[in-house]
PDB file of C-alpha atoms in Angstrom:
ATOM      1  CA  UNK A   1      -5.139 -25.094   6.146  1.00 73.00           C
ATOM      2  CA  UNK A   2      -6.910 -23.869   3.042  1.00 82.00           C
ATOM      3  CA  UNK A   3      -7.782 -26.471   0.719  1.00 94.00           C
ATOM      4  CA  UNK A   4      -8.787 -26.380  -2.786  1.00 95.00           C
ATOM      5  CA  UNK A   5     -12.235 -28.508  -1.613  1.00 98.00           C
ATOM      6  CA  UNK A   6     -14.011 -25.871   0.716  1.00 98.00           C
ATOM      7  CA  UNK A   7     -16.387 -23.256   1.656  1.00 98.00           C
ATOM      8  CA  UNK A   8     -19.926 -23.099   0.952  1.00 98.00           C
ATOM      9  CA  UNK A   9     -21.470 -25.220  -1.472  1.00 98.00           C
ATOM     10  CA  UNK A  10     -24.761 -25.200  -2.336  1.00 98.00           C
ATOM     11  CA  UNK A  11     -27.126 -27.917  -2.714  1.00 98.00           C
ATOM     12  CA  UNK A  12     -28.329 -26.467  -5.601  1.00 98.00           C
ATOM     13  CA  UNK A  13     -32.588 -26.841  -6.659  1.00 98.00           C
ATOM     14  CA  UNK A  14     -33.246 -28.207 -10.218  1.00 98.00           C
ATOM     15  CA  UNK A  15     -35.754 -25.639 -11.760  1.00 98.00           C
ATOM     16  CA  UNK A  16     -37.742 -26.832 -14.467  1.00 98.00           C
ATOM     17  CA  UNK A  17     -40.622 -25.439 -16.607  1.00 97.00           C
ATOM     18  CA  UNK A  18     -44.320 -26.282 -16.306  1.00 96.00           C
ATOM     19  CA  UNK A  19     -43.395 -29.263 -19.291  1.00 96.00           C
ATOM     20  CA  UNK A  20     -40.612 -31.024 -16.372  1.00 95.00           C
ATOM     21  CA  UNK A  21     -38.353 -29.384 -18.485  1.00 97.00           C
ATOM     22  CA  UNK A  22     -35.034 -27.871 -17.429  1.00 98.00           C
ATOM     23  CA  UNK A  23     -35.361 -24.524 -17.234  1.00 98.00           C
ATOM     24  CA  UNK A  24     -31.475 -23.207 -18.844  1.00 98.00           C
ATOM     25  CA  UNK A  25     -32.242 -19.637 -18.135  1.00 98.00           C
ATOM     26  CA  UNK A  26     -32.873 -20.074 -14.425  1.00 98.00           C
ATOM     27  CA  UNK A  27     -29.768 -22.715 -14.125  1.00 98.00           C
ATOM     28  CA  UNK A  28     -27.963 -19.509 -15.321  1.00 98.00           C
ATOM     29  CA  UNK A  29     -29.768 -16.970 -13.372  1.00 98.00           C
ATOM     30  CA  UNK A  30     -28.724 -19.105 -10.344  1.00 98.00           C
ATOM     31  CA  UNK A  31     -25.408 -19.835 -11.329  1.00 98.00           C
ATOM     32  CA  UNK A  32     -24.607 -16.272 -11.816  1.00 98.00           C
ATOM     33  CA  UNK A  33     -25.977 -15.523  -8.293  1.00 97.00           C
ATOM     34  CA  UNK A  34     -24.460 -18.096  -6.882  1.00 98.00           C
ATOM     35  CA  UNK A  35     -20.680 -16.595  -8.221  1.00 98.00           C
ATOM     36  CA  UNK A  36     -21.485 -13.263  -7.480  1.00 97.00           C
ATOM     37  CA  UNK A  37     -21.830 -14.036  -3.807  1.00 96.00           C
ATOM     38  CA  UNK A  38     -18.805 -16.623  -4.034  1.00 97.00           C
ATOM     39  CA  UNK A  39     -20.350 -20.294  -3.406  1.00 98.00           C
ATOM     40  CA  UNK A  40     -20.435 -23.310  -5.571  1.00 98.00           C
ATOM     41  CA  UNK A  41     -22.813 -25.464  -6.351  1.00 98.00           C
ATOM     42  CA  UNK A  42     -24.019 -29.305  -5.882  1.00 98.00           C
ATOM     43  CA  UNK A  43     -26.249 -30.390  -9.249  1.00 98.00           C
ATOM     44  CA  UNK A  44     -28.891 -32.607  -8.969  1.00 98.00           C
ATOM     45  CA  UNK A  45     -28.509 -33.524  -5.097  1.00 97.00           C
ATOM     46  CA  UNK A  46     -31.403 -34.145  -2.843  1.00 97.00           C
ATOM     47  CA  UNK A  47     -32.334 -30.642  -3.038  1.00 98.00           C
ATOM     48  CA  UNK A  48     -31.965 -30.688  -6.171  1.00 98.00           C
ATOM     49  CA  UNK A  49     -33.971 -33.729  -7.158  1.00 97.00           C
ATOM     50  CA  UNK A  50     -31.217 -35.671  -8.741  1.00 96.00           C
ATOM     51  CA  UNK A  51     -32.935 -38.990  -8.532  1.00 94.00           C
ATOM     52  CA  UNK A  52     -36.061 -38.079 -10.652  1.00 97.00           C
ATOM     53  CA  UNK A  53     -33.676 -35.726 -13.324  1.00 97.00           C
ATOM     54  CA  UNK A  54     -33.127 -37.634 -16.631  1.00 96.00           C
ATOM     55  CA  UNK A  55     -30.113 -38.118 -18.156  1.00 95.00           C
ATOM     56  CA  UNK A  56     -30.338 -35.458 -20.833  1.00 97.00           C
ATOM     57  CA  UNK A  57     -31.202 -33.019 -18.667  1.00 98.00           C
ATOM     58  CA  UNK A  58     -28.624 -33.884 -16.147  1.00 98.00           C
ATOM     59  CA  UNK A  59     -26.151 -33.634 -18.739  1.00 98.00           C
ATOM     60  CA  UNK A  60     -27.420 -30.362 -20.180  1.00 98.00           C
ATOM     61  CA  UNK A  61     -27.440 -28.924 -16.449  1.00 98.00           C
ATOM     62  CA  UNK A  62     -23.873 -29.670 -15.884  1.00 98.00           C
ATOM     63  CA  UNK A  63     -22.971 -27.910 -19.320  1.00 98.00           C
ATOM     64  CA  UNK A  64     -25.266 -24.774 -18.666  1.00 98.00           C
ATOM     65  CA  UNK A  65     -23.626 -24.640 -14.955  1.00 98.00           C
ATOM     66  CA  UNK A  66     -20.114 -25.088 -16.251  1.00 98.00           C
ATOM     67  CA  UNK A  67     -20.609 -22.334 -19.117  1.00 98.00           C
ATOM     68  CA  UNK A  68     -22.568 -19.721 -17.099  1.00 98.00           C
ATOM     69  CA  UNK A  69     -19.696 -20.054 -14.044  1.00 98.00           C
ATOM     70  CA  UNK A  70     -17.851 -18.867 -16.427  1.00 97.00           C
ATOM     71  CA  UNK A  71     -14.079 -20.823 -13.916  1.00 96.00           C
ATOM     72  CA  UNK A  72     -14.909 -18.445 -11.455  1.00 97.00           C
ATOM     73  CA  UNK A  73     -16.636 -21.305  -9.429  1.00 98.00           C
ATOM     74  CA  UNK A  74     -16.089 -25.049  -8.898  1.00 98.00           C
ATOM     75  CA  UNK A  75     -19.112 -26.908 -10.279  1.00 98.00           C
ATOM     76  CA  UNK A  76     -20.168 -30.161  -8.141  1.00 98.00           C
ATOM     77  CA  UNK A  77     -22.274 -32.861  -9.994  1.00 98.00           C
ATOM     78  CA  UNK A  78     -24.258 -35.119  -8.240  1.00 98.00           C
ATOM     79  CA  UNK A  79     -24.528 -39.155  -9.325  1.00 97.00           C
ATOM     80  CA  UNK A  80     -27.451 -41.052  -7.588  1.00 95.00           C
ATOM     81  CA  UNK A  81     -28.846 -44.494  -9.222  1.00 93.00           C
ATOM     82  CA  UNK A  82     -28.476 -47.849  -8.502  1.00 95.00           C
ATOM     83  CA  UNK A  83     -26.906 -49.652 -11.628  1.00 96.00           C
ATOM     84  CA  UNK A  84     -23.252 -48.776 -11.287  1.00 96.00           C
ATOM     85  CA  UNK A  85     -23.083 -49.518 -14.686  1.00 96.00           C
ATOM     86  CA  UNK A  86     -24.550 -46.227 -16.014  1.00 95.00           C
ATOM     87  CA  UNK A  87     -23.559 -44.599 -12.373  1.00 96.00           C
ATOM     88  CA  UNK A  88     -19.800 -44.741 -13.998  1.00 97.00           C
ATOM     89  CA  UNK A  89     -21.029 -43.456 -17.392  1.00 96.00           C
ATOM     90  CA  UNK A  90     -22.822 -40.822 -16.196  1.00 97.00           C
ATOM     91  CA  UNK A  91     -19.896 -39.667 -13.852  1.00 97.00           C
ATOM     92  CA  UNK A  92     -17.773 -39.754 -16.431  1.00 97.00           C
ATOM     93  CA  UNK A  93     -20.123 -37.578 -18.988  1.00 97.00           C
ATOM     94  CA  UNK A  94     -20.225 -34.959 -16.432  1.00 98.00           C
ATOM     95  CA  UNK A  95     -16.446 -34.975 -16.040  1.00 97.00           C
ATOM     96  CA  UNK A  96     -16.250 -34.765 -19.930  1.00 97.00           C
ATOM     97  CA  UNK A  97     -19.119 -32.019 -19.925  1.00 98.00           C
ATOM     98  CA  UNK A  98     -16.400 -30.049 -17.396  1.00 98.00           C
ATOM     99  CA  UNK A  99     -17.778 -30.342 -13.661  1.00 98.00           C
ATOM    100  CA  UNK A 100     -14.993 -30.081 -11.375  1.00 98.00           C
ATOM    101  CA  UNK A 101     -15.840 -32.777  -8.152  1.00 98.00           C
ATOM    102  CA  UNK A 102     -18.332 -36.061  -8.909  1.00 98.00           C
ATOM    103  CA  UNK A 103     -20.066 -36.636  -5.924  1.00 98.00           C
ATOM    104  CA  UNK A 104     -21.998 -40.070  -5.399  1.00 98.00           C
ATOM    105  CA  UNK A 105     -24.678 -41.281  -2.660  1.00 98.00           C
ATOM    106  CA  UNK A 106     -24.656 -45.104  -2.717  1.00 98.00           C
ATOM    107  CA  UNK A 107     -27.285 -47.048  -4.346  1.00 96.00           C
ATOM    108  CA  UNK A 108     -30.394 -47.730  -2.389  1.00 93.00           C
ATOM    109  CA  UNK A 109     -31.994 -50.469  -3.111  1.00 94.00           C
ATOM    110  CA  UNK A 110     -30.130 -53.271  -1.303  1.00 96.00           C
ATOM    111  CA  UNK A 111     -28.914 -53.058   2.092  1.00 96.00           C
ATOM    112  CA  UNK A 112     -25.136 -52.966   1.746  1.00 98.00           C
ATOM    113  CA  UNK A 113     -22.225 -54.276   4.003  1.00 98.00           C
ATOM    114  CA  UNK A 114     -19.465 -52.003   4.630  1.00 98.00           C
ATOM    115  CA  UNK A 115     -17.116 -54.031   1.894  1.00 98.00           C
ATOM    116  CA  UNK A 116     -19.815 -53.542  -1.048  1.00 98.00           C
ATOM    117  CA  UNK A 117     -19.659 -49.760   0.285  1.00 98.00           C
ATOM    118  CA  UNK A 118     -15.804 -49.518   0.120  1.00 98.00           C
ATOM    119  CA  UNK A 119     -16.234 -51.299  -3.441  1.00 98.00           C
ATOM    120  CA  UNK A 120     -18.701 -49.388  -4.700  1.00 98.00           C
ATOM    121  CA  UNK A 121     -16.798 -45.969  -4.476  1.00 98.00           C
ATOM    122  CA  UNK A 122     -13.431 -47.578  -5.319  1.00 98.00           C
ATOM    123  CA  UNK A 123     -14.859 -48.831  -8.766  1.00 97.00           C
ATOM    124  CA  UNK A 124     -16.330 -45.064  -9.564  1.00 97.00           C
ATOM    125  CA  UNK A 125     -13.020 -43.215  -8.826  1.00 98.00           C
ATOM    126  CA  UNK A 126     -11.284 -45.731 -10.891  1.00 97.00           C
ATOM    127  CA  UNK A 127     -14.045 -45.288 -13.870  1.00 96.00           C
ATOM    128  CA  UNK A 128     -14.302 -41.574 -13.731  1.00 95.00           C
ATOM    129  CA  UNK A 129     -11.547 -39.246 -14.956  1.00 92.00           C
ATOM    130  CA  UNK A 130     -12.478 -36.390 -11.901  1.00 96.00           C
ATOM    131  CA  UNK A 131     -12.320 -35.991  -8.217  1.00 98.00           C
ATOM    132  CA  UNK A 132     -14.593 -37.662  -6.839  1.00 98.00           C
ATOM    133  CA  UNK A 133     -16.821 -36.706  -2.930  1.00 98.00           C
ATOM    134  CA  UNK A 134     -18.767 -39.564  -1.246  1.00 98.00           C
ATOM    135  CA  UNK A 135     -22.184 -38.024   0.369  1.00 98.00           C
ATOM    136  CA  UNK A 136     -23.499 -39.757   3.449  1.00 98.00           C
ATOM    137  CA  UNK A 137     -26.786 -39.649   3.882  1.00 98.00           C
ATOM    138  CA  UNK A 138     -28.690 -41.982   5.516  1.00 97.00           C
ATOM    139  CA  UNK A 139     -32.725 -40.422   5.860  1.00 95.00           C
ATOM    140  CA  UNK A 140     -32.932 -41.476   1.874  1.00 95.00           C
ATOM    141  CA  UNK A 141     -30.682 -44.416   1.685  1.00 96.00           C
ATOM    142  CA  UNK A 142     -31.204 -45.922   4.775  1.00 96.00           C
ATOM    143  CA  UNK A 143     -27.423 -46.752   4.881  1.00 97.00           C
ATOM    144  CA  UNK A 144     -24.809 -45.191   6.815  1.00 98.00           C
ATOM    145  CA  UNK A 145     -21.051 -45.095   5.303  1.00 98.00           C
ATOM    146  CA  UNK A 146     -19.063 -46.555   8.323  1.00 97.00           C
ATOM    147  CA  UNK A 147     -16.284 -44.418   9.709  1.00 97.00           C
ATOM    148  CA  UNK A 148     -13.858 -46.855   8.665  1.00 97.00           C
ATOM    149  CA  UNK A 149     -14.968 -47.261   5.281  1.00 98.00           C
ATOM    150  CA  UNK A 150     -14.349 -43.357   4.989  1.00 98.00           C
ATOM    151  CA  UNK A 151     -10.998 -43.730   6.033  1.00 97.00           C
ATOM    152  CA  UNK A 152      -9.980 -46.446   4.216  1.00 98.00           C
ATOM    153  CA  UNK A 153     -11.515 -44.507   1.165  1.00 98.00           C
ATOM    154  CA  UNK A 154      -9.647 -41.252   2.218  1.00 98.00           C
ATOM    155  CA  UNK A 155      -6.258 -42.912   0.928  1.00 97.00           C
ATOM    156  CA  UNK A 156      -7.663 -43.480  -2.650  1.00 98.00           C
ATOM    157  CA  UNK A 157      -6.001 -41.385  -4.904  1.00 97.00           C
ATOM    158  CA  UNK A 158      -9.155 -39.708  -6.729  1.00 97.00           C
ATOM    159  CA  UNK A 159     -11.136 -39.823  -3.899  1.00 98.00           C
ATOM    160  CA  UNK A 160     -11.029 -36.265  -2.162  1.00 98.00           C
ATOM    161  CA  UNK A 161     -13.847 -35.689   0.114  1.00 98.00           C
ATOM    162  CA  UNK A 162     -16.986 -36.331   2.049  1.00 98.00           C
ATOM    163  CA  UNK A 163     -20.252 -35.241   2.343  1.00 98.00           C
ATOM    164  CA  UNK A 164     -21.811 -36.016   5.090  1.00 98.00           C
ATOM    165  CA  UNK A 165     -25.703 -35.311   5.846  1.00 98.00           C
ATOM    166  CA  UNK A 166     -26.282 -37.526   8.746  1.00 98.00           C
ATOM    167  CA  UNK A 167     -28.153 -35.631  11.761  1.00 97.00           C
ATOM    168  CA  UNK A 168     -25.055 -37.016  14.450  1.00 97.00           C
ATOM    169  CA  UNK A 169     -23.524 -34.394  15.970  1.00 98.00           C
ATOM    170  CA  UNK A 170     -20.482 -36.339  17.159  1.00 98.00           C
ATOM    171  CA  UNK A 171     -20.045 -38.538  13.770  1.00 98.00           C
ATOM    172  CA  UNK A 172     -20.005 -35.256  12.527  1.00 98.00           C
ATOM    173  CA  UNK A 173     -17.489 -33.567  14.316  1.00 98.00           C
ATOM    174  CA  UNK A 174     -15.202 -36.818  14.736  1.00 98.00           C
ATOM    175  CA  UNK A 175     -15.182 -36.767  11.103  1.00 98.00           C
ATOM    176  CA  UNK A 176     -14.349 -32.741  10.676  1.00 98.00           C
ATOM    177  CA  UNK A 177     -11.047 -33.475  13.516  1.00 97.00           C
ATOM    178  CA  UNK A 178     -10.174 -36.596  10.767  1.00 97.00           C
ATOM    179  CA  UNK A 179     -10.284 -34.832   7.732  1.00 97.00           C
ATOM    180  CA  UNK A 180      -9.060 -31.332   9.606  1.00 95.00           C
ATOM    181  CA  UNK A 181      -4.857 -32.098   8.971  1.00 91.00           C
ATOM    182  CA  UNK A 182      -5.247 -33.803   5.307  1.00 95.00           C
ATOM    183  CA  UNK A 183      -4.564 -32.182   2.339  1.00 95.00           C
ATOM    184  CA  UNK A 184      -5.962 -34.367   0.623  1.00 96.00           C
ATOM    185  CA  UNK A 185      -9.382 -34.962   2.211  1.00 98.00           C
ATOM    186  CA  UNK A 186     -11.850 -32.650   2.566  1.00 98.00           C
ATOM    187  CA  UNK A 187     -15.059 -33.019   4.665  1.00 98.00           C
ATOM    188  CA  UNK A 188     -18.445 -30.632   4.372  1.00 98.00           C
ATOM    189  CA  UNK A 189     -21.163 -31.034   6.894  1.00 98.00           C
ATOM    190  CA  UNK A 190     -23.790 -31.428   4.668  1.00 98.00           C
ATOM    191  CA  UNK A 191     -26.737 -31.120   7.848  1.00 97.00           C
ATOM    192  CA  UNK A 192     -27.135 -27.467   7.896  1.00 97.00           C
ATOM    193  CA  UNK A 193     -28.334 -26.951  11.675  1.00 97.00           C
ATOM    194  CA  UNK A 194     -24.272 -28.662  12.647  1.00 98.00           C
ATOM    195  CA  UNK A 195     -22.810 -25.483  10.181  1.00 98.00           C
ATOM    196  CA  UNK A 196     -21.036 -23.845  12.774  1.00 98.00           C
ATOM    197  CA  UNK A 197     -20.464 -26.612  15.199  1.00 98.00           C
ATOM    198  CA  UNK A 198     -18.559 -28.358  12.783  1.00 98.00           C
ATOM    199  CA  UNK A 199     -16.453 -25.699  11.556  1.00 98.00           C
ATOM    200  CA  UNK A 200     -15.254 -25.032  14.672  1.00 97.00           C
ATOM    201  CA  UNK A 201     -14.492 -28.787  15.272  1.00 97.00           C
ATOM    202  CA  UNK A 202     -12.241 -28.519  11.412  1.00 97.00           C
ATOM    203  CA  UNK A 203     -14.727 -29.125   8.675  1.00 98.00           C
ATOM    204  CA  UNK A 204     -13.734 -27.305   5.364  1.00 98.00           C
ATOM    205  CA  UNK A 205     -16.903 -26.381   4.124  1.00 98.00           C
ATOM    206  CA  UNK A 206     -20.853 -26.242   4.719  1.00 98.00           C
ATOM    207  CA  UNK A 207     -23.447 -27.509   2.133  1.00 98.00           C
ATOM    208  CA  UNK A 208     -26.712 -25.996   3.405  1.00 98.00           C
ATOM    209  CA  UNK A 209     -29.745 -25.738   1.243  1.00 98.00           C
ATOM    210  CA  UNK A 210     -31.016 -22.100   2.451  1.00 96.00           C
ATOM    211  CA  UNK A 211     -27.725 -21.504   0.717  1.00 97.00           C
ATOM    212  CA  UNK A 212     -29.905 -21.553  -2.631  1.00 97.00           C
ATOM    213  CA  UNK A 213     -31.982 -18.039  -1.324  1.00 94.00           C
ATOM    214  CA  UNK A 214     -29.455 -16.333   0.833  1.00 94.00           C
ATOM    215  CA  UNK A 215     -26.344 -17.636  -0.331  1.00 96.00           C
ATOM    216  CA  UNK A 216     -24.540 -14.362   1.847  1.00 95.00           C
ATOM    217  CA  UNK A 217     -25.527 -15.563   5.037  1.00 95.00           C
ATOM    218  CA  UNK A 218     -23.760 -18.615   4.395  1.00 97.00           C
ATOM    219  CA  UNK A 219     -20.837 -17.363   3.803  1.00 97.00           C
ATOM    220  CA  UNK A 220     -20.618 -14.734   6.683  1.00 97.00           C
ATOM    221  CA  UNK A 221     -21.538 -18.002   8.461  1.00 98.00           C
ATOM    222  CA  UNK A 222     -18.445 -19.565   6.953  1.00 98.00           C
ATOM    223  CA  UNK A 223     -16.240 -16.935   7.646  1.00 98.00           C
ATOM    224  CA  UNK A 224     -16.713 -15.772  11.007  1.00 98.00           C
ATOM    225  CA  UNK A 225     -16.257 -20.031  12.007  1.00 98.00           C
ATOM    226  CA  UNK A 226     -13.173 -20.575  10.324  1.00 97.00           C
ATOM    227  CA  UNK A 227     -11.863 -17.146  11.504  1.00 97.00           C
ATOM    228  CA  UNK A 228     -12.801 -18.044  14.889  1.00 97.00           C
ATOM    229  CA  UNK A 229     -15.422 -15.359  16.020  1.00 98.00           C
ATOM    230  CA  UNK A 230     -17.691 -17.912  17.213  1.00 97.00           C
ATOM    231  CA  UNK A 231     -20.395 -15.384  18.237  1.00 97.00           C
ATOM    232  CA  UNK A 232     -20.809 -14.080  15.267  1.00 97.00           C
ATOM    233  CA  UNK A 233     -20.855 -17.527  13.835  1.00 98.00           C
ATOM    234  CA  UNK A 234     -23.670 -18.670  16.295  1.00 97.00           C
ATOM    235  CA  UNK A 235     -25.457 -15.458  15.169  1.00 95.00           C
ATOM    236  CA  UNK A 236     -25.614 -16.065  11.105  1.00 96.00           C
ATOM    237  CA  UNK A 237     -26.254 -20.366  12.090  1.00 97.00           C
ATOM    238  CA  UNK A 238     -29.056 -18.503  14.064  1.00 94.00           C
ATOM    239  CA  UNK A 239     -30.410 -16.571  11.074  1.00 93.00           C
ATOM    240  CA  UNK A 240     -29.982 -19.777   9.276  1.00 95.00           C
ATOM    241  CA  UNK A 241     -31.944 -21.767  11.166  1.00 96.00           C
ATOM    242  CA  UNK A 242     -34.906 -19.358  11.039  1.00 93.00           C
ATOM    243  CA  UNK A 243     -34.677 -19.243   7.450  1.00 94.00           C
ATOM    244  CA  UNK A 244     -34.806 -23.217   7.113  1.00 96.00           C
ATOM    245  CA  UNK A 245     -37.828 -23.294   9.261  1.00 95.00           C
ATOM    246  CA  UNK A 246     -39.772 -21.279   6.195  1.00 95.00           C
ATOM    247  CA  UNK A 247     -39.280 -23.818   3.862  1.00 97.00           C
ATOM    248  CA  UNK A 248     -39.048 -27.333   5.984  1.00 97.00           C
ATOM    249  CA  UNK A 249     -40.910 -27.159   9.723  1.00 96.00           C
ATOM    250  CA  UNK A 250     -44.018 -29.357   9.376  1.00 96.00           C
ATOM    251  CA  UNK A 251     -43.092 -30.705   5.969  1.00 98.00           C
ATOM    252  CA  UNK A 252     -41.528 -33.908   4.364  1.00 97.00           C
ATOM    253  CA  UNK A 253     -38.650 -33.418   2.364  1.00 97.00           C
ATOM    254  CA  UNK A 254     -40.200 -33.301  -0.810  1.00 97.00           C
ATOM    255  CA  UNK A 255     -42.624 -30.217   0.036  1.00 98.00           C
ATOM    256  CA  UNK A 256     -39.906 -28.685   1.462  1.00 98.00           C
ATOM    257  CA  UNK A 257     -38.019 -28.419  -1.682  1.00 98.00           C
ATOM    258  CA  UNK A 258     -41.224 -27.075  -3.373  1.00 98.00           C
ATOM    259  CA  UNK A 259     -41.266 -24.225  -0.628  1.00 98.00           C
ATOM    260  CA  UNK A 260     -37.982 -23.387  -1.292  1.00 98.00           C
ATOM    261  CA  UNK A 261     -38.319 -22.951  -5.012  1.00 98.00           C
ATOM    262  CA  UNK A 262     -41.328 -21.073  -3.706  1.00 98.00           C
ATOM    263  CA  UNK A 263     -38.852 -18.683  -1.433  1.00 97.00           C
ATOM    264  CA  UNK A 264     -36.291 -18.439  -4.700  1.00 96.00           C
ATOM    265  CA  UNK A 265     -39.284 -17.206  -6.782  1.00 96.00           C
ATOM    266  CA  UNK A 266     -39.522 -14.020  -4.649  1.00 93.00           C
ATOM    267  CA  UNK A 267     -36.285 -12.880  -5.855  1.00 91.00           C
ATOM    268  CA  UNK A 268     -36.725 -14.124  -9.310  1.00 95.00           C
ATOM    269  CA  UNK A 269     -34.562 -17.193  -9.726  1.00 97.00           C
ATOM    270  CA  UNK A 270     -37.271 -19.566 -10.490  1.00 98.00           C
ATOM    271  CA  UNK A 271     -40.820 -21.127 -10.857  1.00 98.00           C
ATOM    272  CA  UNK A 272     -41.728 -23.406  -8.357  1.00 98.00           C
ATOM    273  CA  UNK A 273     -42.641 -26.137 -10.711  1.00 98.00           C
ATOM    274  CA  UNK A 274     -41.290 -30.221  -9.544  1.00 98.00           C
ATOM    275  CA  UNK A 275     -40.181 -33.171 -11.161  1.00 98.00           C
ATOM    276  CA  UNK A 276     -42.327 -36.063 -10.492  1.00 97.00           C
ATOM    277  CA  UNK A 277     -43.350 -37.931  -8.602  1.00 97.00           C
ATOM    278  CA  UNK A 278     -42.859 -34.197  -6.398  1.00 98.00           C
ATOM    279  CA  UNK A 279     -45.642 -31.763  -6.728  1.00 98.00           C
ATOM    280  CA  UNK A 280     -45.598 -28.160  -6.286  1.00 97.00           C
ATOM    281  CA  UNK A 281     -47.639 -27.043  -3.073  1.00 98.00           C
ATOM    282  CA  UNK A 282     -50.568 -25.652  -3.397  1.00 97.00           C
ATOM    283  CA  UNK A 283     -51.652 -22.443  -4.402  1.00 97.00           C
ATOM    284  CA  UNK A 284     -52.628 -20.795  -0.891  1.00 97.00           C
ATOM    285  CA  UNK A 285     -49.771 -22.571   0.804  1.00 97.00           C
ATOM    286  CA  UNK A 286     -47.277 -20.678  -1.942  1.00 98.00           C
ATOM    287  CA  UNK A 287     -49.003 -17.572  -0.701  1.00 97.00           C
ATOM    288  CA  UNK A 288     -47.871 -18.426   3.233  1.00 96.00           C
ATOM    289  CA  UNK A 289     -44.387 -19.178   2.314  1.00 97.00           C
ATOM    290  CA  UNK A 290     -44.279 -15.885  -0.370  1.00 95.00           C
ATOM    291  CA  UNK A 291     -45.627 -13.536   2.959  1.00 94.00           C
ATOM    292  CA  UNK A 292     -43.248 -15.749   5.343  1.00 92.00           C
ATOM    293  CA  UNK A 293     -40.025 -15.611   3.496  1.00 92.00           C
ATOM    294  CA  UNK A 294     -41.069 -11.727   3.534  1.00 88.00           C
ATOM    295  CA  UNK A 295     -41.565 -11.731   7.022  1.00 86.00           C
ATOM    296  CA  UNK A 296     -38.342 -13.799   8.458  1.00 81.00           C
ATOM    297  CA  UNK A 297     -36.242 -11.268   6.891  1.00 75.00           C
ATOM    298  CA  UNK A 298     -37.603  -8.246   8.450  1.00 76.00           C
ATOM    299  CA  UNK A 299     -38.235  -9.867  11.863  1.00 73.00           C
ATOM    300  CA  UNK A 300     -34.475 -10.916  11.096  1.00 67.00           C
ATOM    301  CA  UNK A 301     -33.293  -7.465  10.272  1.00 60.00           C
ATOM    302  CA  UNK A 302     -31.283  -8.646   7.436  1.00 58.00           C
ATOM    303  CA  UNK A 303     -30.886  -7.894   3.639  1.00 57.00           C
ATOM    304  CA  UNK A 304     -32.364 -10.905   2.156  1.00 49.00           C
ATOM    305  CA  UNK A 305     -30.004 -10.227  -1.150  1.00 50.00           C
TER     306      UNK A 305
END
């Protein structure tokens, strides 16, 4: 079943200027790109840095992304922070600012037991007046939302989906066969190297960050899964997985996300400039991702736009 919750959404990056700045005219530069090649995207996620984006700027992002999509894509906004206080009036200034789906990591300061988890998302969709997605990710909170605290969750009225980023092949694909005959439930496998697998297993969408360079490939990706031509599937997760490797093998997560804004200044959609306490890389390292994003498409054989 086609659900209104699906596809491929993109973790989108934050781009900023030199200053830590948001930078409107490449939020609208990507936006555009992003709807011309039919995904959506996730504001201020991991890949895009949402912890370390202020609240003005966060709040200016959503409004750019919403204006320059123009309706013809859904606009996710992600909520990270750990006073649920200004979690729920945050959530609710994107809603007001227009973002379609409020999607919310849990706090991550204090461990938390699965009943503060189940309490913590039941007190956001009852504060914020839009849908709201619960992301799973456990490598940066070092907490994993319990099966049965998504379930539970799944019946609440405003809550309508999941992201889930956690590298477990079988949580993943247990949770694609739960979510696969509910209307009203969506799940995305938010680990991008499981794209495929979990399609085939029912997911409804795929949130992988080489999304934010070759958006296409994602999408072909997408389709041939949920059309069921699994080798052709296997073939774009392939191409995929060879692009991730440009920006992430031998990296932590936060130079990764400066190669990548490295890779999306090839084609023009940024600068490669970070929030702090991230740093761009340096100047000869730019140069080996520039010649390697070059390189992994040709070797690839594919058109990289």
């Amino acid at each position: 079943m086609k659900k209104k919750y699906s596809g491929v959404v993109v973790p989108m990056v934050t781009p900023v200027t030199h200053q830590g700045r948001l930078d409107v005219a490449s939020v609208e530069k990507i936006i555009q790109f992003f709807a011309v090649n039919g995904v959506a995207p996730l504001l201020m996620g991991t890949t895009g840095e949402g912890n370390s984006v202020s609240r003005s700027d966060g709040l200016l992002m959503v409004e750019t992304a919403v204006k320059a999509a123009k309706g013809h894509i859904l606009i996710y906004a992600g909520l990270t922070g750990n006073c649920l206080e200004e979690q729920c009036a945050q959530g609710e200034a994107y809603s007001r600012a227009g973002a379609d789906v409020i999607v919310a990591t849990l706090p991550t300061y204090y461990a938390l037991t699965p009943a503060q988890m189940e309490n913590y998302y039941k007190t956001l969709a009852d504060s914020i007046n839009k849908p709201l997605m619960m992301y799973n990710i456990p490598s940066t909170t070092h907490m994993s939302i319990q099966m049965d605290v998504v379930q539970r969750l799944a019946d609440h009225p405003r809550i309508v989906g999941l992201k889930d980023s956690e590298r477990d092949a079988d949580r993943l694909c247990r949770l694609a066969e739960f979510a696969r005959d509910r209307a009203d439930f969506s799940f995305f496998c938010g680990c991008a190297a499981f794209s495929a697998l979990t399609l085939k297993a029912g997911a409804d969408g795929i949130v992988p960050s080489s999304g934010n360079f070759a958006p296409h490939i994602c999408v072909e990706l997408y389709q041939a899964a949920i059309t069921g031509d699994e080798e052709k599937a296997q073939r774009f997760q392939t191409v995929c997985d060879a692009l991730g490797e440009v920006y992430q093998k031998g990296r932590t997560l936060g130079e990764s996300l400066a190669a990548l804004k490295v890779m999306m200044q090839t084609k023009g959609l940024c600068q490669p400039w970070m929030l702090p306490p991230l740093t761009r890389l340096g100047e000869d390292e730019e140069r080996s991702v520039a010649f390697l994003t070059g390189s992994i498409i040709s070797s690839l054989g594919i058109q990289p736009f």
